[in-house]
Amino acid sequence: MNQQELIRAALEARKRSYSPYSGFQVGAALLARDGRIFTGCNIENAGYSSTICAERTAIFKAVSEGVRNFAAIAIAGGPGEGEQLQYCAPCGVCRQVMMEFCDPETFQIILGKSQEDYRQYTLKELLPLGFGPENLGKERMCDD
Ligand code: THU
């Protein structure tokens, strides 16, 4: 599984975005360390705060299936149904959820405008000095 394949899965997931209010469509593809991919899209709600981002949809799908070891996530987001994508970085809430399950030093966050045009960061780069399970004396449940 390389970056291009993961971005392709995120682009496919983006097609299922339910975003009638913002018109901003996001897809995510989460690569588990066992090679499985969990996809997600943003799902909006008339009660705006009930909206969930694509990234958390993918992470919660995986965790609810018993998978907690993750290597990378690709995100493809932008307005409208076309391919005018941005380097769509995860919101603060999603970064915090990643902090719960992903090793900040190694977890890769891939922001894909297309399969060829992407930027890649570690979670630590996007969430420096993050607050995580260690702060509460717990081990992060992301080791094999
Ligand atoms: N959104 C995501 O799904 N992921 C991001 O990384 C940024 C924002 C969604 C939430 C909402 O449905 C819409 O994009 C506009 O904020």
GROMACS .gro file of C-alpha atoms and ligand atoms in nm:
model
  160
    1MET     CA    1   0.000   0.000   0.000
    2ASN     CA    2   0.157   0.327  -0.108
    3GLN     CA    3   0.046   0.690  -0.084
    4GLN     CA    4  -0.117   0.687  -0.428
    5GLU     CA    5  -0.335   0.386  -0.346
    6LEU     CA    6  -0.442   0.532  -0.013
    7ILE     CA    7  -0.531   0.866  -0.176
    8ARG     CA    8  -0.732   0.679  -0.438
    9ALA     CA    9  -0.935   0.516  -0.159
   10ALA     CA   10  -0.989   0.858   0.002
   11LEU     CA   11  -1.107   1.001  -0.330
   12GLU     CA   12  -1.357   0.715  -0.363
   13ALA     CA   13  -1.481   0.768  -0.007
   14ARG     CA   14  -1.521   1.140  -0.079
   15LYS     CA   15  -1.788   1.054  -0.336
   16ARG     CA   16  -2.006   0.938  -0.046
   17SER     CA   17  -1.972   1.265   0.149
   18TYR     CA   18  -2.302   1.388   0.291
   19SER     CA   19  -2.241   1.761   0.306
   20PRO     CA   20  -2.553   1.954   0.198
   21TYR     CA   21  -2.478   2.245   0.432
   22SER     CA   22  -2.113   2.326   0.369
   23GLY     CA   23  -2.080   2.172   0.024
   24PHE     CA   24  -1.729   2.077   0.138
   25GLN     CA   25  -1.671   1.714   0.056
   26VAL     CA   26  -1.411   1.510   0.238
   27GLY     CA   27  -1.299   1.150   0.211
   28ALA     CA   28  -1.047   0.967   0.424
   29ALA     CA   29  -0.873   0.633   0.399
   30LEU     CA   30  -0.710   0.494   0.713
   31LEU     CA   31  -0.440   0.231   0.675
   32ALA     CA   32  -0.422  -0.016   0.962
   33ARG     CA   33  -0.090  -0.177   1.038
   34ASP     CA   34  -0.234  -0.515   0.936
   35GLY     CA   35  -0.291  -0.373   0.586
   36ARG     CA   36  -0.664  -0.320   0.611
   37ILE     CA   37  -0.812   0.009   0.493
   38PHE     CA   38  -1.104   0.181   0.663
   39THR     CA   39  -1.266   0.463   0.472
   40GLY     CA   40  -1.483   0.749   0.588
   41CYS     CA   41  -1.656   1.060   0.462
   42ASN     CA   42  -1.789   1.367   0.638
   43ILE     CA   43  -2.151   1.333   0.741
   44GLU     CA   44  -2.326   1.661   0.816
   45ASN     CA   45  -2.641   1.725   1.014
   46ALA     CA   46  -2.906   1.997   1.032
   47GLY     CA   47  -2.794   2.033   1.392
   48TYR     CA   48  -2.452   2.146   1.277
   49SER     CA   49  -2.259   2.029   1.583
   50SER     CA   50  -2.373   1.672   1.514
   51THR     CA   51  -2.158   1.666   1.201
   52ILE     CA   52  -1.867   1.424   1.191
   53CYS     CA   53  -1.552   1.462   0.986
   54ALA     CA   54  -1.430   1.204   0.737
   55GLU     CA   55  -1.124   1.124   0.947
   56ARG     CA   56  -1.319   1.043   1.261
   57THR     CA   57  -1.570   0.838   1.063
   58ALA     CA   58  -1.283   0.621   0.940
   59ILE     CA   59  -1.113   0.595   1.280
   60PHE     CA   60  -1.433   0.513   1.466
   61LYS     CA   61  -1.529   0.254   1.207
   62ALA     CA   62  -1.193   0.083   1.261
   63VAL     CA   63  -1.197   0.101   1.639
   64SER     CA   64  -1.552  -0.030   1.647
   65GLU     CA   65  -1.432  -0.326   1.441
   66GLY     CA   66  -1.159  -0.398   1.696
   67VAL     CA   67  -0.869  -0.239   1.505
   68ARG     CA   68  -0.649   0.013   1.685
   69ASN     CA   69  -0.309  -0.005   1.516
   70PHE     CA   70  -0.273   0.251   1.242
   71ALA     CA   71   0.006   0.351   1.006
   72ALA     CA   72  -0.136   0.634   0.795
   73ILE     CA   73  -0.442   0.826   0.682
   74ALA     CA   74  -0.503   0.991   0.346
   75ILE     CA   75  -0.744   1.284   0.330
   76ALA     CA   76  -0.902   1.426   0.016
   77GLY     CA   77  -1.114   1.736   0.065
   78GLY     CA   78  -1.247   2.035  -0.119
   79PRO     CA   79  -1.563   2.221  -0.212
   80GLY     CA   80  -1.811   2.088  -0.463
   81GLU     CA   81  -1.836   1.764  -0.649
   82GLY     CA   82  -1.545   1.827  -0.884
   83GLU     CA   83  -1.182   1.762  -0.827
   84GLN     CA   84  -1.088   2.108  -0.697
   85LEU     CA   85  -0.920   1.961  -0.395
   86GLN     CA   86  -0.716   2.134  -0.128
   87TYR     CA   87  -0.439   2.008   0.094
   88CYS     CA   88  -0.716   1.946   0.347
   89ALA     CA   89  -0.562   1.921   0.692
   90PRO     CA   90  -0.754   1.753   0.974
   91CYS     CA   91  -0.938   1.972   1.223
   92GLY     CA   92  -0.822   1.996   1.582
   93VAL     CA   93  -1.079   1.747   1.710
   94CYS     CA   94  -0.966   1.486   1.457
   95ARG     CA   95  -0.600   1.545   1.546
   96GLN     CA   96  -0.687   1.482   1.910
   97VAL     CA   97  -0.869   1.158   1.821
   98MET     CA   98  -0.562   1.049   1.623
   99MET     CA   99  -0.352   1.124   1.932
  100GLU     CA  100  -0.553   0.865   2.122
  101PHE     CA  101  -0.482   0.577   1.884
  102CYS     CA  102  -0.179   0.671   1.674
  103ASP     CA  103   0.190   0.707   1.754
  104PRO     CA  104   0.256   1.077   1.690
  105GLU     CA  105   0.615   1.009   1.585
  106THR     CA  106   0.531   0.760   1.311
  107PHE     CA  107   0.168   0.807   1.206
  108GLN     CA  108   0.159   0.961   0.858
  109ILE     CA  109  -0.107   1.211   0.752
  110ILE     CA  110  -0.129   1.246   0.375
  111LEU     CA  111  -0.314   1.547   0.234
  112GLY     CA  112  -0.401   1.460  -0.123
  113LYS     CA  113  -0.499   1.706  -0.392
  114SER     CA  114  -0.466   1.417  -0.633
  115GLN     CA  115  -0.284   1.087  -0.642
  116GLU     CA  116   0.024   1.267  -0.771
  117ASP     CA  117   0.001   1.590  -0.573
  118TYR     CA  118   0.010   1.545  -0.197
  119ARG     CA  119   0.183   1.657   0.120
  120GLN     CA  120   0.273   1.427   0.404
  121TYR     CA  121   0.321   1.500   0.773
  122THR     CA  122   0.356   1.307   1.095
  123LEU     CA  123   0.089   1.351   1.360
  124LYS     CA  124   0.355   1.514   1.579
  125GLU     CA  125   0.414   1.778   1.313
  126LEU     CA  126   0.044   1.863   1.302
  127LEU     CA  127  -0.012   1.831   1.676
  128PRO     CA  128   0.305   1.931   1.859
  129LEU     CA  129   0.302   1.888   2.237
  130GLY     CA  130  -0.017   1.687   2.204
  131PHE     CA  131  -0.203   1.566   2.510
  132GLY     CA  132  -0.240   1.191   2.506
  133PRO     CA  133  -0.291   0.875   2.709
  134GLU     CA  134   0.060   0.904   2.859
  135ASN     CA  135  -0.041   1.223   3.033
  136LEU     CA  136  -0.294   1.020   3.227
  137GLY     CA  137  -0.051   0.740   3.301
  138LYS     CA  138  -0.194   0.512   3.032
  139GLU     CA  139  -0.022   0.341   2.745
  140ARG     CA  140  -0.145   0.424   2.398
  141MET     CA  141  -0.314   0.112   2.259
  142CYS     CA  142  -0.144   0.128   1.923
  143ASP     CA  143   0.140  -0.117   1.953
  144ASP     CA  144   0.133  -0.459   1.791
  145THU     N1  145  -1.427   1.831   0.737
  145THU     C1  146  -1.377   1.704   0.735
  145THU     O1  147  -1.452   1.607   0.719
  145THU     N2  148  -1.245   1.687   0.753
  145THU     C2  149  -1.154   1.788   0.760
  145THU     O2  150  -1.035   1.762   0.766
  145THU     C3  151  -1.200   1.928   0.761
  145THU     C4  152  -1.346   1.948   0.762
  145THU     C5  153  -1.569   1.851   0.710
  145THU     C6  154  -1.656   1.888   0.827
  145THU     C7  155  -1.771   1.958   0.757
  145THU     O3  156  -1.863   1.863   0.710
  145THU     C8  157  -1.706   2.024   0.638
  145THU     O4  158  -1.585   1.955   0.617
  145THU     C9  159  -1.679   2.171   0.654
  145THU     O5  160  -1.614   2.198   0.773
   0.00000   0.00000   0.00000
